CSV table of C-alpha atoms and ligand atoms in Angstrom, one decimal:
chain,number,residue,atom,x,y,z
A,926,MET,CA,-185.6,143.8,58.9
A,927,ASN,CA,-183.8,142.7,55.6
A,928,LEU,CA,-180.4,143.9,55.4
A,929,ALA,CA,-177.9,143.8,52.6
A,930,MET,CA,-174.1,143.9,53.2
A,931,LYS,CA,-171.9,145.7,50.9
A,932,GLU,CA,-168.1,145.6,50.9
A,933,VAL,CA,-166.3,148.8,51.2
A,934,ASP,CA,-163.1,148.9,49.5
A,935,TYR,CA,-160.6,151.7,49.9
A,936,GLU,CA,-157.1,152.7,48.7
A,937,GLN,CA,-154.2,151.3,51.0
A,938,PRO,CA,-152.5,154.6,52.1
A,939,GLN,CA,-149.0,154.9,51.0
A,940,ALA,CA,-146.3,156.3,53.3
A,941,GLU,CA,-145.5,160.0,52.6
A,942,ALA,CA,-141.8,161.1,53.3
A,943,GLY,CA,-141.6,161.0,57.2
A,944,GLY,CA,-145.1,160.0,57.5
A,945,ALA,CA,-147.0,156.8,58.2
A,946,VAL,CA,-149.0,154.0,56.7
A,947,CYS,CA,-151.9,152.3,58.0
A,948,ALA,CA,-152.8,148.6,57.4
A,949,THR,CA,-156.4,148.5,56.9
A,950,LYS,CA,-157.9,148.2,53.6
A,951,HIS,CA,-161.3,146.5,53.4
A,952,ALA,CA,-164.4,147.0,55.5
A,953,TRP,CA,-168.2,146.6,55.1
A,954,ALA,CA,-171.4,148.5,55.8
A,955,ARG,CA,-174.9,147.2,56.2
A,956,VAL,CA,-177.7,148.8,54.1
A,957,PRO,CA,-181.0,149.1,55.8
A,958,GLN,CA,-184.1,148.9,53.6
A,959,GLU,CA,-186.3,152.0,53.3
A,960,PRO,CA,-189.6,151.6,55.1
A,961,GLY,CA,-192.8,151.7,53.2
A,962,ARG,CA,-195.0,154.9,53.9
A,963,SER,CA,-197.1,153.4,56.7
A,964,GLU,CA,-194.1,151.6,58.5
A,965,ARG,CA,-192.1,155.0,58.3
A,966,THR,CA,-195.2,156.8,59.9
A,967,ALA,CA,-195.5,154.2,62.7
A,968,LEU,CA,-191.8,154.3,63.2
A,969,LYS,CA,-191.7,158.0,63.7
A,970,ASP,CA,-194.6,157.9,66.0
A,971,LYS,CA,-193.0,155.2,68.2
A,972,ILE,CA,-189.7,157.0,68.4
A,973,ARG,CA,-191.5,160.2,69.5
A,974,ARG,CA,-193.2,158.3,72.1
A,975,LEU,CA,-190.1,156.5,73.4
A,976,LEU,CA,-188.1,159.5,73.5
A,977,LYS,CA,-190.4,161.1,75.9
A,978,GLU,CA,-190.8,157.9,78.0
A,979,LYS,CA,-187.0,157.2,78.2
A,980,ASN,CA,-185.9,161.0,78.9
A,981,ALA,CA,-183.8,160.7,75.7
A,982,VAL,CA,-182.7,163.2,73.0
A,983,MET,CA,-181.7,162.5,69.4
A,984,VAL,CA,-178.5,163.9,67.9
A,985,SER,CA,-178.1,163.4,64.2
A,986,HIS,CA,-175.4,164.3,61.9
A,987,TYR,CA,-176.0,166.1,58.6
A,988,TYR,CA,-175.1,163.2,56.5
A,989,VAL,CA,-177.8,160.7,57.8
A,990,HIS,CA,-181.0,160.0,56.5
A,991,PRO,CA,-183.3,163.1,56.2
A,992,ASP,CA,-185.9,161.3,58.5
A,993,LEU,CA,-183.3,161.1,61.1
A,994,GLN,CA,-182.4,164.8,60.7
A,995,ASP,CA,-185.8,166.0,60.8
A,996,LEU,CA,-187.1,164.0,63.6
A,997,ALA,CA,-184.0,164.9,65.7
A,998,GLU,CA,-185.1,168.6,65.3
A,999,GLU,CA,-188.8,168.2,65.6
A,1000,THR,CA,-188.2,166.3,69.1
A,1001,GLY,CA,-186.0,169.0,70.6
A,1002,GLY,CA,-182.6,167.3,69.7
A,1003,LEU,CA,-180.1,168.5,67.3
A,1004,VAL,CA,-178.9,168.0,63.7
A,1005,SER,CA,-175.5,169.4,63.0
A,1006,ASP,CA,-171.7,168.9,62.5
A,1007,SER,CA,-169.5,166.6,64.8
A,1008,LEU,CA,-168.3,169.7,66.9
A,1009,GLU,CA,-171.9,170.8,67.7
A,1010,MET,CA,-173.0,167.3,68.2
A,1011,ALA,CA,-170.4,166.7,70.9
A,1012,ARG,CA,-171.2,170.0,72.5
A,1013,PHE,CA,-175.1,169.5,72.6
A,1014,GLY,CA,-174.7,166.1,74.0
A,1015,ARG,CA,-172.5,167.2,76.8
A,1016,ASP,CA,-174.9,170.1,77.6
A,1017,HIS,CA,-178.3,168.5,77.4
A,1018,SER,CA,-179.9,167.3,80.4
A,1019,ALA,CA,-181.5,164.0,78.9
A,1020,GLN,CA,-179.9,161.0,80.4
A,1021,THR,CA,-179.9,159.1,77.3
A,1022,LEU,CA,-178.4,160.2,73.9
A,1023,VAL,CA,-179.4,158.6,70.7
A,1024,VAL,CA,-176.6,159.6,68.3
A,1025,SER,CA,-177.1,159.0,64.6
A,1026,GLY,CA,-174.0,159.2,62.7
A,1027,VAL,CA,-170.8,157.2,62.9
A,1028,ARG,CA,-168.9,155.4,65.9
A,1029,PHE,CA,-166.7,158.0,66.8
A,1030,MET,CA,-169.5,160.5,67.4
A,1031,GLY,CA,-171.2,158.0,69.8
A,1032,GLU,CA,-167.8,157.6,71.4
A,1033,THR,CA,-167.1,161.2,71.9
A,1034,ALA,CA,-170.6,161.7,73.4
A,1035,LYS,CA,-169.7,158.8,75.9
A,1036,ILE,CA,-166.4,160.4,76.8
A,1037,LEU,CA,-167.8,163.9,77.4
A,1038,SER,CA,-170.8,162.3,79.4
A,1039,PRO,CA,-169.9,159.0,80.9
A,1040,GLU,CA,-172.8,159.1,83.3
A,1041,LYS,CA,-175.2,159.2,80.4
A,1042,ARG,CA,-176.5,156.3,78.3
A,1043,VAL,CA,-175.4,156.8,74.7
A,1044,LEU,CA,-177.1,154.7,72.2
A,1045,MET,CA,-176.4,154.3,68.4
A,1046,PRO,CA,-178.7,152.7,65.8
A,1047,ASP,CA,-175.8,150.6,64.6
A,1048,LEU,CA,-172.6,150.3,66.5
A,1049,ASP,CA,-170.8,149.0,63.3
A,1050,ALA,CA,-171.1,152.3,61.6
A,1051,THR,CA,-167.4,153.4,61.3
A,1052,CYS,CA,-165.3,155.7,59.2
A,1053,SER,CA,-162.5,155.0,56.9
A,1054,LEU,CA,-160.3,157.7,58.8
A,1055,ASP,CA,-161.0,156.0,62.0
A,1056,LEU,CA,-160.3,152.4,60.5
A,1057,GLY,CA,-157.1,153.7,58.9
A,1058,CYS,CA,-155.4,155.0,62.1
A,1059,PRO,CA,-155.1,151.9,64.5
A,1060,ALA,CA,-154.1,153.1,67.9
A,1061,ASP,CA,-151.0,151.0,68.4
A,1062,GLU,CA,-149.6,152.1,65.0
A,1063,PHE,CA,-150.4,155.8,65.6
A,1064,SER,CA,-149.0,155.6,69.1
A,1065,ALA,CA,-145.7,154.3,67.6
A,1066,PHE,CA,-145.7,157.2,65.2
A,1067,CYS,CA,-146.1,159.7,68.2
A,1068,ASP,CA,-143.4,158.0,70.1
A,1069,ALA,CA,-141.1,158.5,67.1
A,1070,HIS,CA,-141.7,162.4,67.2
A,1071,PRO,CA,-141.9,163.5,70.8
A,1072,GLU,CA,-141.1,167.0,69.8
A,1073,ARG,CA,-144.4,167.6,68.1
A,1074,THR,CA,-147.9,168.4,69.4
A,1075,VAL,CA,-150.3,165.8,68.4
A,1076,VAL,CA,-153.4,167.2,66.8
A,1077,VAL,CA,-156.1,164.6,66.1
A,1078,TYR,CA,-159.2,164.9,63.9
A,1079,ALA,CA,-162.4,163.9,65.7
A,1080,ASN,CA,-163.0,161.0,63.2
A,1081,THR,CA,-160.8,158.5,65.3
A,1082,SER,CA,-161.1,156.2,68.1
A,1083,ALA,CA,-161.1,156.9,71.7
A,1084,ALA,CA,-157.7,155.5,72.2
A,1085,VAL,CA,-156.3,157.5,69.3
A,1086,LYS,CA,-157.8,160.7,71.1
A,1087,ALA,CA,-156.2,159.6,74.3
A,1088,ARG,CA,-152.8,159.9,72.6
A,1089,SER,CA,-153.4,163.3,71.3
A,1090,ASP,CA,-152.8,166.9,72.6
A,1091,TRP,CA,-155.7,168.6,70.8
A,1092,LEU,CA,-158.7,167.4,69.0
A,1093,VAL,CA,-160.2,169.2,66.0
A,1094,THR,CA,-163.1,168.8,63.7
A,1095,SER,CA,-163.1,170.3,60.2
A,1096,SER,CA,-165.0,173.3,61.5
A,1097,CYS,CA,-162.2,174.5,63.9
A,1098,ALA,CA,-159.1,172.9,62.6
A,1099,LEU,CA,-157.8,175.9,60.9
A,1100,ASP,CA,-158.2,178.2,64.0
A,1101,ILE,CA,-156.8,175.6,66.4
A,1102,VAL,CA,-153.6,174.9,64.1
A,1103,LYS,CA,-153.0,178.5,63.5
A,1104,ALA,CA,-153.2,179.3,67.2
A,1105,LEU,CA,-150.7,176.4,67.8
A,1106,LYS,CA,-148.4,177.7,65.2
A,1107,ASP,CA,-148.4,181.2,66.6
A,1108,LYS,CA,-147.4,179.8,69.9
A,1109,GLY,CA,-144.3,177.7,68.2
A,1110,HIS,CA,-145.7,174.3,68.1
A,1111,LYS,CA,-144.7,171.9,65.4
A,1112,ILE,CA,-147.5,169.5,64.6
A,1113,LEU,CA,-148.2,165.9,64.2
A,1114,TRP,CA,-151.3,165.6,62.3
A,1115,ALA,CA,-153.8,162.5,61.8
A,1116,PRO,CA,-155.5,161.1,60.1
A,1117,ASP,CA,-156.8,162.8,57.1
A,1118,ARG,CA,-154.1,163.8,54.7
A,1119,HIS,CA,-156.3,166.1,52.4
A,1120,LEU,CA,-157.5,168.2,55.4
A,1121,GLY,CA,-153.8,168.3,56.9
A,1122,HIS,CA,-152.5,169.5,53.6
A,1123,TYR,CA,-155.2,172.3,53.3
A,1124,ILE,CA,-154.4,173.4,56.8
A,1125,GLN,CA,-150.8,173.4,56.1
A,1126,ARG,CA,-151.3,175.5,53.0
A,1127,GLU,CA,-153.4,177.9,54.7
A,1128,THR,CA,-151.5,178.4,57.9
A,1129,GLY,CA,-147.9,177.6,56.8
A,1130,ALA,CA,-147.6,175.5,60.1
A,1131,ASP,CA,-145.0,172.8,60.2
A,1132,MET,CA,-147.1,169.5,60.0
A,1133,LEU,CA,-146.1,165.8,59.8
A,1134,MET,CA,-148.9,164.0,58.4
A,1135,TRP,CA,-150.6,160.5,59.0
A,1136,ASN,CA,-151.9,159.2,55.5
A,1137,GLY,CA,-155.4,158.6,55.8
A,1138,SER,CA,-158.5,159.8,53.7
A,1139,CYS,CA,-162.2,159.7,53.7
A,1140,ILE,CA,-163.5,157.3,51.0
A,1141,VAL,CA,-166.3,159.7,50.2
A,1142,HIS,CA,-164.5,163.0,49.7
A,1143,ASN,CA,-161.3,161.5,48.2
A,1144,GLU,CA,-163.7,160.5,45.1
A,1145,PHE,CA,-164.3,164.0,44.1
A,1146,LYS,CA,-162.8,164.7,40.6
A,1147,ALA,CA,-161.4,168.0,39.6
A,1148,ILE,CA,-161.6,167.6,35.8
A,1149,GLU,CA,-165.2,166.5,35.8
A,1150,LEU,CA,-166.0,169.4,38.3
A,1151,GLN,CA,-164.6,171.8,35.8
A,1152,ASP,CA,-166.8,170.5,33.0
A,1153,LEU,CA,-169.8,170.8,35.3
A,1154,MET,CA,-168.7,174.4,36.3
A,1155,GLN,CA,-168.5,175.2,32.4
A,1156,GLN,CA,-172.2,173.9,32.1
A,1157,HIS,CA,-173.2,176.3,34.9
A,1158,PRO,CA,-171.1,179.3,34.7
A,1159,GLY,CA,-172.8,181.2,37.5
A,1160,ALA,CA,-172.5,178.4,40.0
A,1161,ARG,CA,-170.4,178.7,43.2
A,1162,VAL,CA,-168.5,175.6,44.4
A,1163,LEU,CA,-168.6,174.7,47.9
A,1164,VAL,CA,-166.0,172.0,49.0
A,1165,HIS,CA,-165.3,170.2,52.2
A,1166,PRO,CA,-161.5,170.2,53.0
A,1167,GLU,CA,-161.4,166.3,53.1
A,1168,SER,CA,-161.5,166.5,49.3
A,1169,PRO,CA,-158.3,166.3,47.2
A,1170,ALA,CA,-156.3,169.7,46.7
A,1171,GLU,CA,-157.1,169.9,43.1
A,1172,VAL,CA,-160.8,169.9,44.0
A,1173,VAL,CA,-160.4,172.4,46.9
A,1174,ALA,CA,-158.3,174.7,44.5
A,1175,LEU,CA,-161.8,175.1,42.6
A,1176,ALA,CA,-163.7,176.0,45.4
A,1177,ASP,CA,-165.5,179.5,46.1
A,1178,ALA,CA,-165.7,178.3,49.8
A,1179,VAL,CA,-164.0,175.7,51.6
A,1180,GLY,CA,-165.6,174.6,54.8
A,1181,SER,CA,-166.9,171.8,57.2
A,1182,THR,CA,-170.4,170.8,57.0
A,1183,SER,CA,-171.7,173.8,58.9
A,1184,GLY,CA,-169.3,176.0,57.1
A,1185,ILE,CA,-170.9,174.8,53.7
A,1186,LEU,CA,-174.2,175.6,54.9
A,1187,LYS,CA,-173.2,179.2,56.0
A,1188,ALA,CA,-171.7,179.7,52.7
A,1189,ALA,CA,-174.7,178.5,50.7
A,1190,HIS,CA,-177.0,180.8,52.9
A,1191,GLU,CA,-174.7,183.8,52.5
A,1192,MET,CA,-173.7,183.6,48.9
A,1193,ASP,CA,-176.1,185.2,46.6
A,1194,ALA,CA,-175.7,182.7,43.7
A,1195,LYS,CA,-178.7,180.8,42.5
A,1196,VAL,CA,-176.7,177.5,41.9
A,1197,PHE,CA,-174.2,175.8,43.9
A,1198,ILE,CA,-172.0,172.7,43.2
A,1199,VAL,CA,-171.4,170.8,46.4
A,1200,ALA,CA,-168.4,168.6,47.1
A,1201,THR,CA,-169.5,166.7,50.3
A,1202,ASP,CA,-171.6,163.8,51.2
A,1203,ASN,CA,-175.0,164.1,49.5
A,1204,GLY,CA,-176.7,163.7,52.9
A,1205,MET,CA,-176.0,167.4,53.2
A,1206,MET,CA,-178.3,168.1,50.4
A,1207,HIS,CA,-181.4,167.8,52.5
A,1208,LYS,CA,-180.4,170.6,54.8
A,1209,LEU,CA,-179.1,172.7,52.1
A,1210,ARG,CA,-182.2,172.5,50.0
A,1211,THR,CA,-184.7,172.9,52.9
A,1212,LEU,CA,-182.8,176.0,54.3
A,1213,ASN,CA,-182.4,177.7,50.8
A,1214,PRO,CA,-185.7,176.8,48.7
A,1215,GLY,CA,-184.8,179.2,46.0
A,1216,LYS,CA,-181.5,177.9,45.3
A,1217,LEU,CA,-180.4,174.9,43.2
A,1218,PHE,CA,-177.7,172.4,44.7
A,1219,LEU,CA,-175.9,170.0,42.3
A,1220,GLU,CA,-173.6,167.2,43.5
A,1221,ALA,CA,-170.0,167.6,42.5
A,1222,PRO,CA,-168.8,164.7,40.3
A,1223,THR,CA,-167.1,161.7,41.8
A,1224,SER,CA,-165.1,159.1,39.7
A,1225,GLY,CA,-168.4,157.8,38.2
A,1226,ASN,CA,-167.6,154.2,39.0
A,1227,SER,CA,-171.1,153.6,40.3
A,1228,ALA,CA,-170.3,150.0,40.7
A,1229,THR,CA,-168.6,150.6,44.0
A,1230,CYS,CA,-170.3,152.4,47.0
A,1231,LYS,CA,-167.3,154.8,47.5
A,1232,SER,CA,-168.2,156.7,44.4
A,1233,CYS,CA,-171.7,157.6,45.2
A,1234,ALA,CA,-170.8,160.6,47.3
A,1235,HIS,CA,-172.7,159.0,50.3
A,1236,CYS,CA,-170.9,157.7,53.2
A,1237,PRO,CA,-171.9,153.9,53.5
A,1238,TRP,CA,-171.6,154.0,57.2
A,1239,MET,CA,-173.7,157.0,57.7
A,1240,ALA,CA,-176.1,155.1,55.6
A,1241,MET,CA,-176.4,152.4,58.0
A,1242,ASN,CA,-178.5,154.6,60.4
A,1243,SER,CA,-182.2,153.7,60.2
A,1244,LEU,CA,-185.5,154.6,61.7
A,1245,ALA,CA,-186.1,151.0,62.6
A,1246,ASP,CA,-182.8,150.8,64.5
A,1247,VAL,CA,-183.5,154.0,66.3
A,1248,ALA,CA,-186.8,152.6,67.5
A,1249,ARG,CA,-185.2,149.3,68.6
A,1250,VAL,CA,-182.4,150.7,70.5
A,1251,LEU,CA,-184.7,153.2,72.4
A,1252,GLU,CA,-187.1,150.3,73.1
A,1253,THR,CA,-184.5,147.8,74.1
A,1254,GLY,CA,-181.4,149.8,75.2
A,1255,ALA,CA,-179.3,147.7,72.8
A,1256,ASN,CA,-176.4,149.2,71.1
A,1257,GLU,CA,-175.1,151.2,74.1
A,1258,VAL,CA,-171.6,152.8,73.3
A,1259,GLN,CA,-168.8,151.6,75.8
A,1260,VAL,CA,-165.6,153.4,76.0
A,1261,ASP,CA,-163.0,151.9,78.4
A,1262,PRO,CA,-163.2,153.8,81.6
A,1263,ALA,CA,-159.5,153.8,81.9
A,1264,ILE,CA,-159.2,155.9,78.5
A,1265,ILE,CA,-161.9,158.4,79.3
A,1266,PRO,CA,-159.9,161.0,81.2
A,1267,LYS,CA,-157.0,160.9,78.7
A,1268,ALA,CA,-159.4,161.1,75.7
A,1269,ARG,CA,-161.5,163.9,77.4
A,1270,LEU,CA,-158.6,166.3,77.8
A,1271,PRO,CA,-158.0,167.2,74.0
A,1272,ILE,CA,-161.8,167.3,73.5
A,1273,ASP,CA,-162.3,169.7,76.3
A,1274,ARG,CA,-159.5,171.8,74.8
A,1275,MET,CA,-161.3,172.0,71.6
A,1276,LEU,CA,-164.7,172.9,73.1
A,1277,ALA,CA,-163.1,175.5,75.4
A,1278,PHE,CA,-161.3,177.0,72.4
A,1279,THR,CA,-164.3,177.0,70.0
A,1280,SER,CA,-166.4,178.4,72.8
A,1281,ALA,CA,-164.0,181.2,73.5
A,1282,LEU,CA,-164.0,182.0,69.7
A,1283,LYS,CA,-167.8,181.9,69.4
A,1284,GLY,CA,-168.0,184.4,72.4
A,1285,GLY,CA,-165.6,186.7,70.7
A,1286,ASN,CA,-162.8,186.1,73.4
A,1287,ASP,CA,-159.1,185.6,72.8
A,1288,ALA,CA,-159.1,181.8,72.2
A,1289,GLY,CA,-155.3,181.9,71.7
A,1290,ARG,CA,-154.7,182.4,75.4
A,1291,LEU,CA,-155.8,178.8,75.9
A,1292,VAL,CA,-152.9,177.7,73.9
A,1293,PRO,CA,-149.6,177.5,75.8
A,1294,HIS,CA,-146.4,178.7,74.2
A,1295,ILE,CA,-144.1,175.6,73.3
A,1296,GLY,CA,-141.6,175.1,76.2
A,1297,ALA,CA,-144.1,176.7,78.6
A,1298,ALA,CA,-145.3,174.7,81.6
B,1154,13P,P1,-167.9,167.4,60.4
B,1154,13P,O1,-167.1,167.5,61.5
B,1154,13P,O2,-167.9,168.7,59.5
B,1154,13P,O3,-169.5,167.2,60.8
B,1154,13P,O4,-167.6,166.2,59.3
B,1154,13P,C1,-167.5,164.9,59.9
B,1154,13P,C2,-167.2,164.0,58.7
B,1154,13P,O5,-167.4,162.9,58.9
B,1154,13P,C3,-167.0,164.6,57.4
B,1154,13P,O6,-166.9,163.6,56.4
B,1155,SF4,FE1,-165.6,159.1,57.6
B,1155,SF4,FE2,-165.7,160.0,55.2
B,1155,SF4,FE3,-167.9,158.8,56.2
B,1155,SF4,FE4,-167.2,161.2,57.2
B,1155,SF4,S1,-168.1,160.8,55.1
B,1155,SF4,S2,-167.7,159.5,58.4
B,1155,SF4,S3,-164.9,161.0,57.1
B,1155,SF4,S4,-165.9,157.9,55.6
C-alpha cells in the first residue's frame, strides 16, 4: 500500500503554576490511501470472512473511517466512545479483538483481557495527550504531591494508568471527580488541561493539572464559532470538553463523543454546530437524517493537519490494515505483564462506578472517604 507520512506538530505545553510540563513536541502520522470501489468491497468481504474464521470481533471508535465504524456494527462488534469500547472488549466472548482507534484503546483492551489477542490496524496510531505525558515525568509529578488522589484520563499509556488511583474518560470524568470531591479528595489531574479546567469549573474540586492538550480539539476557535453561530441563528452548539474554555462557554451542550450523540438526538433543533473530531459526523448524520451538522471552525490553517478537525492518528486506521492484521496476526498489542495488575485497578474502578451509575445505583459508595482505609 502507498503510504504518505505527515509531520504532526503541536504546541509545547508551558508549565502552569504548580503544574508540570511535558517534553514531547513533534510526532508523525501515516496517511492510508482510500481504496477504489472494487478494492473496498473486496476488503470488506475479506474482513467479514476472517472475523468469523478467527473468532474475532471489531471494536471501532467514532472518529475512525466510516467504513470501519459500519463494518464493526454490521459484524456484531461495536462503534462507540472509549469507555464503552473498553467495557465491550472485556465482556465479549471473542478471543481476538480488533481495535480501530488509537493506541491507548488497544492497551486498555489488553489490560482488561490479557488472555485475549488484541490487534490494531496500526500500532503507531498514538494521541497527543499520551505523547505529552511521559510516565517517568508524570510519576515524578505524582511523587511531589503524595497527598493528592491521582485521576488520569484514558488517553494515556499503560504505565501512566498504573501510577493512577482512578481512570476516567470524558463521559464519566465529571461524575467521578464530583464523587471524589464529595469524599474530601484533592485531585492531581492529567493530562488534558481543557477537560481538567472544565471539570474544575463544574465541580469546584481542588485540582492540580498536568498541562497536555488534544491537537484536534485545541484548535477550535471561539471568534470564528461566534461568526458561524450568527450565520445560523437557530443552530445548537455541541462541544467536546477537550476544547478551549472560550469554545466550551459557547456550547448548548458539552459532552463526550457519546454525550454529543445523545444531545443531537434529544434536542429538537434542525441545525447543529459540532466542535469535535469530524469522524463523529458519520454517526451524527446517520442517526439524525433530518438534521444538519456543521463542523465548528478551527484556526483555518489548512496547511497543517492539526487544523483540519480530524485526528491524524485516528486517520491511520484502514480497511487494508484490518484485513492484514486479521490474516497475519500482526500488530498484536503488548502490555508489560508486570504493569497490568496496577494499570487494571483504576480501570476496574471506573467501570464499576459507571456500571453502578447506569444501573441507577449509588456509585458514590464506591469512592472511599479520604483518610479511610
Ligand atoms: P471519548 O472518550 O469520548 O471516546 O474520546 C476519546 C478521544 O480521544 C477524544 O478526543
Ligand atoms: Fe488524542 Fe485528540 Fe486524537 Fe483524541 S482526537 S486520540 S485526544 S489527539
